[in-house]
Amino acid sequence: MSYSPEDAAWDEAYESMSREMYPEHKEQAIAEFTSERLRSYYVAHPEVLVPAARAFKEAKVLHANGHHSAALVFAASATELFLKSSLLRPVVYGLVHNESLAELVVTAALSQTGFMRYEKLLAKLFVELAGVELTTLRRQPEAKPLLREAADIQELRNTVIHQGQAITPEQAQHGIDVSTAVFNQMLAAVLSNLGLSLEKGGRLVTNEF
């Protein structure tokens, strides 16, 4: 995926916003965003993962019925929803203390496609909440880093949508496998540390001890 002048403009605007909100360093945002605040967001929005779970289920059904290109598209969408809507959105939302501005800032901050532009933020978040370095996460020892695989699947999804590229059964399964790993290795780890789990259909519930 090329890096356009529009991408550069968004990056500059994001950096400017970060400096204004956190004059010393934007990584301070993660330290300030405690597990309690993130957990509070999830408790208040128990259906935040439902769209991702729905897209993931649709990907598996499409793949099983031989619609591999469509399956890849839904698998990539599920992965994007797991990462951006279910992890990054609660963080960005929690950093904006003015409720009337929160949704606007969230939409602007997360409107750009691609995962790698959020790699540093995700890495800090993951260390803070799961105690694991994001760069160590791989589906298999010989595989690329998980976030890089997710970005590759997203790029492949774009060729399906914009160029009509046909997807093989193996490529569709790979997309589903990556989405599965993103949930199991990233999102589920964070939710578990926050004392949360999923019901059937993707609704969040509080674990009872």
Coordinates of N, CA and C in Angstrom, one line a residue:
M1 N 0.9 -1.2 0.0 CA 0.0 0.0 0.0 C 0.9 1.2 0.0
S2 N 0.7 2.2 -1.0 CA 1.5 3.4 -1.1 C 1.2 4.4 0.0
Y3 N 2.2 5.2 0.3 CA 2.1 6.2 1.3 C 1.8 7.5 0.6
S4 N 0.6 8.0 0.6 CA 0.2 9.2 -0.2 C 0.4 10.5 0.6
P5 N 0.3 11.6 -0.1 CA 0.4 12.9 0.6 C -0.7 13.0 1.6
E6 N -1.9 12.4 1.3 CA -3.0 12.5 2.3 C -2.6 11.7 3.6
D7 N -1.9 10.6 3.4 CA -1.4 9.8 4.6 C -0.5 10.7 5.4
A8 N 0.5 11.4 4.7 CA 1.4 12.2 5.4 C 0.7 13.3 6.2
A9 N -0.3 13.9 5.5 CA -1.0 15.0 6.2 C -1.7 14.5 7.5
W10 N -2.3 13.3 7.4 CA -3.0 12.7 8.5 C -2.0 12.4 9.6
D11 N -0.8 11.9 9.3 CA 0.2 11.6 10.3 C 0.7 12.9 11.0
E12 N 0.9 13.9 10.2 CA 1.3 15.2 10.8 C 0.2 15.7 11.7
A13 N -1.0 15.6 11.3 CA -2.1 16.1 12.2 C -2.2 15.3 13.5
Y14 N -2.0 14.0 13.3 CA -2.1 13.1 14.5 C -1.0 13.4 15.5
E15 N 0.2 13.7 14.9 CA 1.4 14.0 15.8 C 1.1 15.3 16.5
S16 N 0.6 16.3 15.8 CA 0.3 17.6 16.4 C -0.7 17.4 17.5
M17 N -1.8 16.6 17.3 CA -2.8 16.4 18.3 C -2.1 15.7 19.5
S18 N -1.2 14.8 19.3 CA -0.6 14.1 20.3 C 0.3 15.0 21.2
R19 N 1.0 15.9 20.5 CA 1.8 16.9 21.3 C 1.0 17.8 22.1
E20 N -0.2 18.2 21.6 CA -1.0 19.1 22.4 C -1.6 18.4 23.6
M21 N -2.0 17.1 23.4 CA -2.6 16.4 24.5 C -1.6 15.9 25.5
Y22 N -0.4 15.6 25.0 CA 0.7 15.0 25.8 C 2.0 15.7 25.5
P23 N 2.2 16.9 26.0 CA 3.4 17.7 25.6 C 4.7 17.0 25.7
E24 N 4.9 16.1 26.8 CA 6.2 15.5 26.9 C 6.5 14.4 25.9
H25 N 5.5 13.5 25.8 CA 5.7 12.4 24.8 C 4.4 11.7 24.7
K26 N 4.0 11.3 23.5 CA 2.7 10.7 23.3 C 2.6 9.3 24.0
E27 N 3.7 8.6 24.2 CA 3.6 7.3 24.9 C 3.1 7.5 26.3
Q28 N 3.1 8.7 26.8 CA 2.6 8.9 28.1 C 1.1 8.6 28.2
A29 N 0.5 8.6 27.0 CA -1.0 8.3 26.9 C -1.3 6.9 27.4
I30 N -0.4 6.0 27.1 CA -0.6 4.6 27.5 C -0.5 4.4 29.0
A31 N 0.5 5.1 29.6 CA 0.7 5.0 31.0 C -0.5 5.6 31.8
E32 N -1.1 6.7 31.2 CA -2.2 7.3 31.8 C -3.5 6.5 31.7
F33 N -3.6 5.7 30.6 CA -4.8 5.0 30.4 C -4.7 3.7 31.1
T34 N -5.2 3.6 32.3 CA -5.1 2.4 33.1 C -6.0 1.3 32.7
S35 N -5.7 0.1 33.2 CA -6.6 -1.0 32.9 C -8.0 -0.8 33.4
E36 N -8.2 -0.1 34.5 CA -9.5 0.2 35.0 C -10.3 1.0 34.1
R37 N -9.7 2.0 33.4 CA -10.5 2.8 32.5 C -10.9 2.0 31.3
L38 N -10.0 1.2 30.8 CA -10.3 0.4 29.6 C -11.4 -0.6 30.0
R39 N -11.3 -1.2 31.1 CA -12.3 -2.2 31.6 C -13.7 -1.5 31.7
S40 N -13.7 -0.3 32.2 CA -14.9 0.5 32.3 C -15.6 0.7 31.0
Y41 N -14.8 0.9 30.0 CA -15.3 1.1 28.6 C -16.0 -0.1 28.2
Y42 N -15.3 -1.3 28.3 CA -15.9 -2.5 27.9 C -17.1 -2.9 28.6
V43 N -17.2 -2.6 29.9 CA -18.4 -2.9 30.7 C -19.5 -2.1 30.2
A44 N -19.2 -0.8 29.9 CA -20.3 0.1 29.4 C -20.7 -0.2 28.0
H45 N -19.9 -0.8 27.2 CA -20.2 -1.1 25.8 C -20.0 -2.6 25.6
P46 N -20.8 -3.5 26.2 CA -20.6 -4.9 26.1 C -20.7 -5.5 24.7
E47 N -21.3 -4.8 23.7 CA -21.5 -5.3 22.4 C -20.4 -4.8 21.4
V48 N -19.3 -4.2 21.9 CA -18.4 -3.6 21.0 C -17.7 -4.6 20.1
L49 N -17.7 -5.9 20.5 CA -17.0 -6.9 19.7 C -18.0 -7.6 18.8
V50 N -19.3 -7.3 18.9 CA -20.3 -8.1 18.1 C -20.1 -7.9 16.6
P51 N -19.8 -6.7 16.1 CA -19.6 -6.7 14.6 C -18.4 -7.5 14.1
A52 N -17.4 -7.5 14.9 CA -16.2 -8.3 14.5 C -16.5 -9.8 14.6
A53 N -17.2 -10.2 15.6 CA -17.6 -11.6 15.7 C -18.5 -12.0 14.6
R54 N -19.4 -11.1 14.2 CA -20.3 -11.4 13.1 C -19.6 -11.5 11.8
A55 N -18.6 -10.6 11.5 CA -17.8 -10.7 10.3 C -17.0 -11.9 10.2
F56 N -16.4 -12.3 11.4 CA -15.6 -13.5 11.4 C -16.4 -14.8 11.1
K57 N -17.6 -14.9 11.7 CA -18.5 -16.0 11.5 C -18.9 -16.0 10.0
E58 N -19.1 -14.9 9.4 CA -19.5 -14.8 8.0 C -18.4 -15.3 7.1
A59 N -17.1 -14.9 7.5 CA -16.0 -15.4 6.7 C -15.9 -16.9 6.7
K60 N -16.1 -17.5 7.8 CA -16.0 -19.0 7.9 C -17.1 -19.7 7.1
V61 N -18.3 -19.1 7.1 CA -19.4 -19.7 6.4 C -19.2 -19.5 4.9
L62 N -18.7 -18.4 4.4 CA -18.4 -18.2 3.0 C -17.3 -19.1 2.5
H63 N -16.3 -19.3 3.3 CA -15.2 -20.1 3.0 C -15.7 -21.6 2.8
A64 N -16.5 -22.0 3.8 CA -17.0 -23.4 3.7 C -17.9 -23.6 2.5
N65 N -18.5 -22.6 2.0 CA -19.4 -22.7 0.9 C -18.8 -22.4 -0.5
G66 N -17.4 -22.2 -0.4 CA -16.7 -22.0 -1.7 C -16.6 -20.6 -2.2
H67 N -17.0 -19.6 -1.4 CA -16.9 -18.2 -1.8 C -15.7 -17.6 -1.2
H68 N -14.5 -18.0 -1.8 CA -13.3 -17.7 -1.1 C -12.9 -16.2 -1.1
S69 N -13.2 -15.5 -2.2 CA -12.9 -14.1 -2.3 C -13.7 -13.3 -1.3
A70 N -15.0 -13.6 -1.2 CA -15.8 -13.0 -0.2 C -15.3 -13.3 1.2
A71 N -14.9 -14.6 1.4 CA -14.4 -15.0 2.8 C -13.2 -14.2 3.2
L72 N -12.3 -14.0 2.2 CA -11.1 -13.2 2.5 C -11.5 -11.8 2.9
V73 N -12.4 -11.2 2.2 CA -12.9 -9.8 2.5 C -13.4 -9.7 3.9
F74 N -14.3 -10.7 4.3 CA -14.9 -10.7 5.7 C -13.8 -11.0 6.7
A75 N -12.9 -11.9 6.4 CA -11.8 -12.2 7.4 C -11.0 -10.9 7.7
A76 N -10.6 -10.2 6.6 CA -9.9 -9.0 6.8 C -10.6 -7.9 7.6
S77 N -11.9 -7.8 7.3 CA -12.8 -6.9 8.0 C -12.9 -7.2 9.5
A78 N -13.0 -8.5 9.8 CA -13.0 -9.0 11.2 C -11.8 -8.6 11.9
T79 N -10.6 -8.8 11.2 CA -9.3 -8.5 11.8 C -9.3 -7.0 12.1
E80 N -9.7 -6.2 11.2 CA -9.6 -4.7 11.4 C -10.6 -4.3 12.5
L81 N -11.7 -4.9 12.6 CA -12.6 -4.6 13.7 C -12.1 -5.0 15.0
F82 N -11.4 -6.2 15.1 CA -10.8 -6.7 16.3 C -9.7 -5.6 16.8
L83 N -8.9 -5.1 15.9 CA -7.8 -4.3 16.3 C -8.3 -2.8 16.5
K84 N -9.0 -2.3 15.6 CA -9.3 -0.8 15.6 C -10.5 -0.6 16.5
S85 N -11.6 -1.3 16.3 CA -12.8 -1.0 17.1 C -12.8 -1.6 18.5
S86 N -12.1 -2.7 18.6 CA -12.2 -3.4 19.9 C -11.0 -3.1 20.8
L87 N -9.9 -2.7 20.3 CA -8.7 -2.3 21.1 C -8.4 -0.8 21.0
L88 N -8.2 -0.3 19.8 CA -7.7 1.1 19.7 C -8.9 2.1 20.1
R89 N -10.1 1.8 19.6 CA -11.2 2.7 19.9 C -11.4 3.0 21.4
P90 N -11.5 2.0 22.2 CA -11.6 2.2 23.6 C -10.5 3.1 24.2
V91 N -9.3 2.9 23.7 CA -8.2 3.7 24.2 C -8.3 5.1 23.9
V92 N -8.5 5.4 22.6 CA -8.6 6.8 22.1 C -9.8 7.4 22.8
Y93 N -10.9 6.7 22.8 CA -12.1 7.3 23.5 C -11.8 7.7 24.9
G94 N -11.1 6.8 25.6 CA -10.8 7.1 27.0 C -9.9 8.3 27.3
L95 N -9.1 8.6 26.2 CA -8.2 9.7 26.4 C -8.9 11.1 26.2
V96 N -10.0 11.1 25.7 CA -10.8 12.3 25.4 C -11.8 12.5 26.6
H97 N -11.5 13.5 27.4 CA -12.3 13.7 28.6 C -13.6 14.4 28.4
N98 N -13.7 15.1 27.2 CA -14.9 15.8 26.9 C -15.8 14.9 26.0
E99 N -16.9 14.4 26.6 CA -17.7 13.4 25.9 C -18.3 13.9 24.6
S100 N -18.6 15.2 24.5 CA -19.2 15.7 23.3 C -18.1 15.7 22.1
L101 N -16.9 15.7 22.4 CA -15.8 15.6 21.4 C -15.3 14.2 21.2
A102 N -15.6 13.3 22.1 CA -14.9 12.0 22.0 C -15.1 11.3 20.7
E103 N -16.4 11.2 20.3 CA -16.7 10.4 19.1 C -16.0 11.1 17.9
L104 N -16.0 12.4 17.8 CA -15.3 13.1 16.7 C -13.9 12.7 16.6
V105 N -13.2 12.8 17.8 CA -11.8 12.5 17.8 C -11.5 11.1 17.5
V106 N -12.3 10.2 18.0 CA -12.1 8.7 17.7 C -12.3 8.5 16.2
T107 N -13.3 9.0 15.6 CA -13.5 8.8 14.2 C -12.3 9.3 13.3
A108 N -11.9 10.5 13.7 CA -10.7 11.1 13.0 C -9.5 10.3 13.1
A109 N -9.2 9.9 14.4 CA -7.9 9.3 14.7 C -7.8 7.9 14.0
L110 N -9.0 7.2 13.9 CA -9.0 5.8 13.4 C -9.5 5.6 12.0
S111 N -9.7 6.8 11.3 CA -10.4 6.7 10.0 C -9.5 6.1 8.9
Q112 N -8.2 6.2 9.1 CA -7.2 5.8 8.1 C -7.1 4.3 8.0
T113 N -6.9 3.8 6.8 CA -6.8 2.3 6.7 C -5.3 1.9 7.0
G114 N -5.1 0.7 7.2 CA -3.8 0.2 7.5 C -3.5 0.0 8.9
F115 N -2.8 -1.1 9.3 CA -2.5 -1.3 10.7 C -1.1 -0.8 11.1
M116 N -0.2 -0.8 10.2 CA 1.2 -0.5 10.6 C 1.3 0.9 11.2
R117 N 0.5 1.8 10.8 CA 0.6 3.2 11.3 C 0.2 3.2 12.8
Y118 N -0.5 2.2 13.3 CA -0.9 2.1 14.7 C 0.0 1.2 15.5
E119 N 1.1 0.7 14.8 CA 1.9 -0.3 15.5 C 2.5 0.1 16.8
K120 N 3.0 1.3 16.9 CA 3.6 1.8 18.1 C 2.6 1.9 19.2
L121 N 1.4 2.4 18.9 CA 0.4 2.5 19.9 C -0.1 1.2 20.4
L122 N -0.3 0.2 19.4 CA -0.7 -1.1 19.8 C 0.4 -1.8 20.6
A123 N 1.6 -1.6 20.3 CA 2.7 -2.2 21.1 C 2.7 -1.7 22.5
K124 N 2.6 -0.4 22.7 CA 2.6 0.1 24.1 C 1.4 -0.4 24.8
L125 N 0.2 -0.4 24.2 CA -1.0 -0.9 24.8 C -0.9 -2.3 25.2
F126 N -0.3 -3.1 24.3 CA -0.2 -4.6 24.6 C 0.7 -4.9 25.7
V127 N 1.9 -4.2 25.8 CA 2.8 -4.4 26.9 C 2.2 -4.0 28.2
E128 N 1.4 -2.8 28.2 CA 0.8 -2.3 29.4 C -0.3 -3.3 29.9
L129 N -1.1 -3.9 29.0 CA -2.2 -4.6 29.4 C -2.0 -6.1 29.4
A130 N -1.1 -6.6 28.6 CA -0.9 -8.1 28.6 C 0.5 -8.5 29.0
G131 N 1.4 -7.5 29.1 CA 2.8 -7.8 29.5 C 3.6 -8.6 28.5
V132 N 3.3 -8.4 27.2 CA 3.9 -9.2 26.2 C 4.3 -8.2 25.1
E133 N 5.5 -8.4 24.5 CA 5.9 -7.5 23.4 C 5.2 -7.9 22.1
L134 N 4.6 -7.0 21.5 CA 3.8 -7.2 20.3 C 4.6 -7.9 19.2
T135 N 5.8 -7.5 19.1 CA 6.7 -8.0 18.0 C 7.0 -9.5 18.1
T136 N 6.7 -10.0 19.3 CA 7.0 -11.5 19.5 C 5.8 -12.3 19.1
L137 N 4.7 -11.7 18.8 CA 3.5 -12.5 18.5 C 3.5 -13.0 17.0
R138 N 3.5 -14.3 16.8 CA 3.5 -14.9 15.5 C 2.6 -16.1 15.6
R139 N 1.9 -16.4 14.5 CA 1.0 -17.6 14.4 C 1.9 -18.9 14.6
Q140 N 3.0 -18.8 13.9 CA 3.9 -20.0 14.0 C 5.3 -19.4 14.0
P141 N 6.3 -20.1 14.5 CA 7.7 -19.6 14.7 C 8.2 -19.1 13.4
E142 N 7.9 -19.7 12.3 CA 8.5 -19.2 11.0 C 7.7 -18.2 10.3
A143 N 6.5 -17.8 10.9 CA 5.7 -16.8 10.2 C 6.1 -15.4 10.5
K144 N 5.6 -14.5 9.7 CA 5.9 -13.1 9.9 C 5.2 -12.6 11.3
P145 N 5.7 -11.5 11.8 CA 5.0 -10.9 13.0 C 3.5 -10.8 12.7
L146 N 2.7 -11.1 13.7 CA 1.2 -11.2 13.5 C 0.6 -9.9 12.9
L147 N 1.1 -8.8 13.4 CA 0.5 -7.5 12.8 C 0.9 -7.3 11.4
R148 N 2.1 -7.7 11.0 CA 2.5 -7.6 9.6 C 1.6 -8.6 8.7
E149 N 1.3 -9.7 9.2 CA 0.4 -10.6 8.5 C -1.0 -10.0 8.3
A150 N -1.5 -9.4 9.4 CA -2.8 -8.8 9.3 C -2.8 -7.6 8.2
A151 N -1.7 -6.9 8.2 CA -1.6 -5.8 7.2 C -1.5 -6.4 5.8
D152 N -0.8 -7.5 5.6 CA -0.8 -8.1 4.3 C -2.1 -8.6 3.8
I153 N -2.9 -9.2 4.8 CA -4.2 -9.6 4.4 C -5.1 -8.5 4.0
Q154 N -5.0 -7.4 4.7 CA -5.8 -6.2 4.4 C -5.4 -5.7 3.0
E155 N -4.1 -5.7 2.6 CA -3.7 -5.3 1.3 C -4.3 -6.2 0.2
L156 N -4.3 -7.5 0.5 CA -4.9 -8.5 -0.4 C -6.4 -8.3 -0.5
R157 N -7.0 -8.0 0.6 CA -8.5 -7.6 0.5 C -8.7 -6.5 -0.4
N158 N -7.9 -5.5 -0.4 CA -8.0 -4.3 -1.2 C -7.9 -4.7 -2.7
T159 N -7.1 -5.6 -3.0 CA -7.0 -6.0 -4.4 C -8.2 -6.8 -4.9
V160 N -8.8 -7.5 -4.0 CA -10.1 -8.1 -4.3 C -11.2 -7.1 -4.6
I161 N -11.3 -6.1 -3.7 CA -12.3 -5.1 -3.9 C -12.1 -4.2 -5.1
H162 N -10.9 -3.8 -5.3 CA -10.6 -2.7 -6.3 C -10.1 -3.3 -7.6
Q163 N -9.6 -4.5 -7.6 CA -9.1 -5.1 -8.9 C -9.8 -6.4 -9.3
G164 N -10.7 -6.9 -8.4 CA -11.4 -8.1 -8.7 C -10.5 -9.3 -8.7
Q165 N -9.4 -9.3 -7.9 CA -8.5 -10.5 -7.9 C -9.3 -11.7 -7.3
A166 N -9.1 -12.8 -7.9 CA -9.6 -14.1 -7.4 C -8.8 -14.6 -6.2
I167 N -9.4 -15.2 -5.2 CA -8.7 -15.7 -4.0 C -8.8 -17.2 -4.0
T168 N -7.7 -17.8 -3.7 CA -7.7 -19.3 -3.6 C -8.2 -19.8 -2.3
P169 N -8.6 -21.0 -2.2 CA -9.1 -21.5 -0.9 C -8.0 -21.4 0.2
E170 N -6.7 -21.6 -0.2 CA -5.6 -21.4 0.8 C -5.5 -20.0 1.3
Q171 N -5.6 -19.0 0.4 CA -5.5 -17.6 0.8 C -6.7 -17.2 1.7
A172 N -7.9 -17.7 1.4 CA -9.0 -17.4 2.3 C -8.8 -18.0 3.7
Q173 N -8.3 -19.3 3.7 CA -8.1 -19.9 5.0 C -7.0 -19.2 5.8
H174 N -6.0 -18.7 5.0 CA -4.9 -17.9 5.7 C -5.5 -16.7 6.3
G175 N -6.4 -16.0 5.6 CA -7.0 -14.8 6.2 C -7.8 -15.1 7.5
I176 N -8.5 -16.2 7.4 CA -9.3 -16.6 8.6 C -8.3 -17.0 9.8
D177 N -7.2 -17.7 9.4 CA -6.2 -18.1 10.5 C -5.6 -16.8 11.1
V178 N -5.3 -15.8 10.3 CA -4.7 -14.6 10.9 C -5.7 -13.9 11.8
S179 N -7.0 -13.8 11.3 CA -8.0 -13.2 12.2 C -8.2 -14.0 13.5
T180 N -8.2 -15.3 13.4 CA -8.2 -16.1 14.6 C -7.1 -15.8 15.6
A181 N -5.9 -15.7 15.0 CA -4.7 -15.4 15.9 C -4.8 -14.0 16.5
V182 N -5.2 -13.1 15.7 CA -5.4 -11.7 16.3 C -6.3 -11.7 17.5
F183 N -7.4 -12.4 17.4 CA -8.3 -12.5 18.5 C -7.7 -13.3 19.7
N184 N -7.2 -14.5 19.4 CA -6.7 -15.3 20.5 C -5.4 -14.8 21.1
Q185 N -4.5 -14.3 20.4 CA -3.2 -13.9 20.9 C -3.2 -12.4 21.4
M186 N -4.1 -11.6 20.9 CA -4.1 -10.2 21.2 C -5.3 -9.8 22.1
L187 N -6.4 -9.8 21.4 CA -7.6 -9.3 22.1 C -8.0 -10.2 23.3
A188 N -8.0 -11.5 23.1 CA -8.4 -12.4 24.2 C -7.5 -12.2 25.4
A189 N -6.2 -12.0 25.2 CA -5.2 -11.9 26.2 C -5.5 -10.6 27.1
V190 N -5.9 -9.5 26.4 CA -6.2 -8.3 27.1 C -7.5 -8.4 27.9
L191 N -8.5 -9.0 27.2 CA -9.8 -9.2 27.9 C -9.6 -10.1 29.2
S192 N -8.8 -11.1 29.0 CA -8.6 -12.0 30.2 C -8.0 -11.3 31.3
N193 N -7.0 -10.4 31.0 CA -6.3 -9.7 32.1 C -7.2 -8.7 32.7
L194 N -8.3 -8.3 32.0 CA -9.3 -7.3 32.5 C -10.5 -8.0 33.2
G195 N -10.4 -9.4 33.3 CA -11.5 -10.1 33.9 C -12.8 -10.2 33.1
L196 N -12.6 -10.2 31.8 CA -13.7 -10.2 30.8 C -13.6 -11.4 29.9
S197 N -14.7 -11.9 29.4 CA -14.7 -12.9 28.4 C -15.9 -12.7 27.4
L198 N -16.0 -13.6 26.4 CA -17.1 -13.4 25.4 C -18.1 -14.5 25.6
E199 N -19.4 -14.1 25.4 CA -20.5 -15.0 25.2 C -20.6 -15.3 23.7
K200 N -21.4 -16.3 23.4 CA -21.7 -16.7 22.0 C -22.3 -15.5 21.4
G201 N -21.8 -15.1 20.2 CA -22.2 -13.9 19.5 C -21.4 -12.7 19.7
G202 N -20.4 -12.8 20.6 CA -19.5 -11.7 20.8 C -19.8 -10.7 21.9
R203 N -20.8 -10.9 22.7 CA -21.1 -10.0 23.8 C -20.1 -10.2 24.9
L204 N -19.6 -9.1 25.5 CA -18.7 -9.2 26.6 C -19.4 -9.4 27.9
V205 N -18.8 -10.3 28.8 CA -19.4 -10.5 30.1 C -18.2 -10.4 31.1
T206 N -18.6 -10.1 32.3 CA -17.6 -10.1 33.4 C -17.4 -11.5 34.0
N207 N -16.2 -11.9 34.1 CA -15.9 -13.2 34.7 C -16.2 -13.2 36.2
E208 N -16.8 -14.2 36.7 CA -17.1 -14.4 38.1 C -16.0 -15.3 38.7
F209 N -15.5 -14.8 39.8 CA -14.4 -15.6 40.5 C -14.9 -16.2 41.7

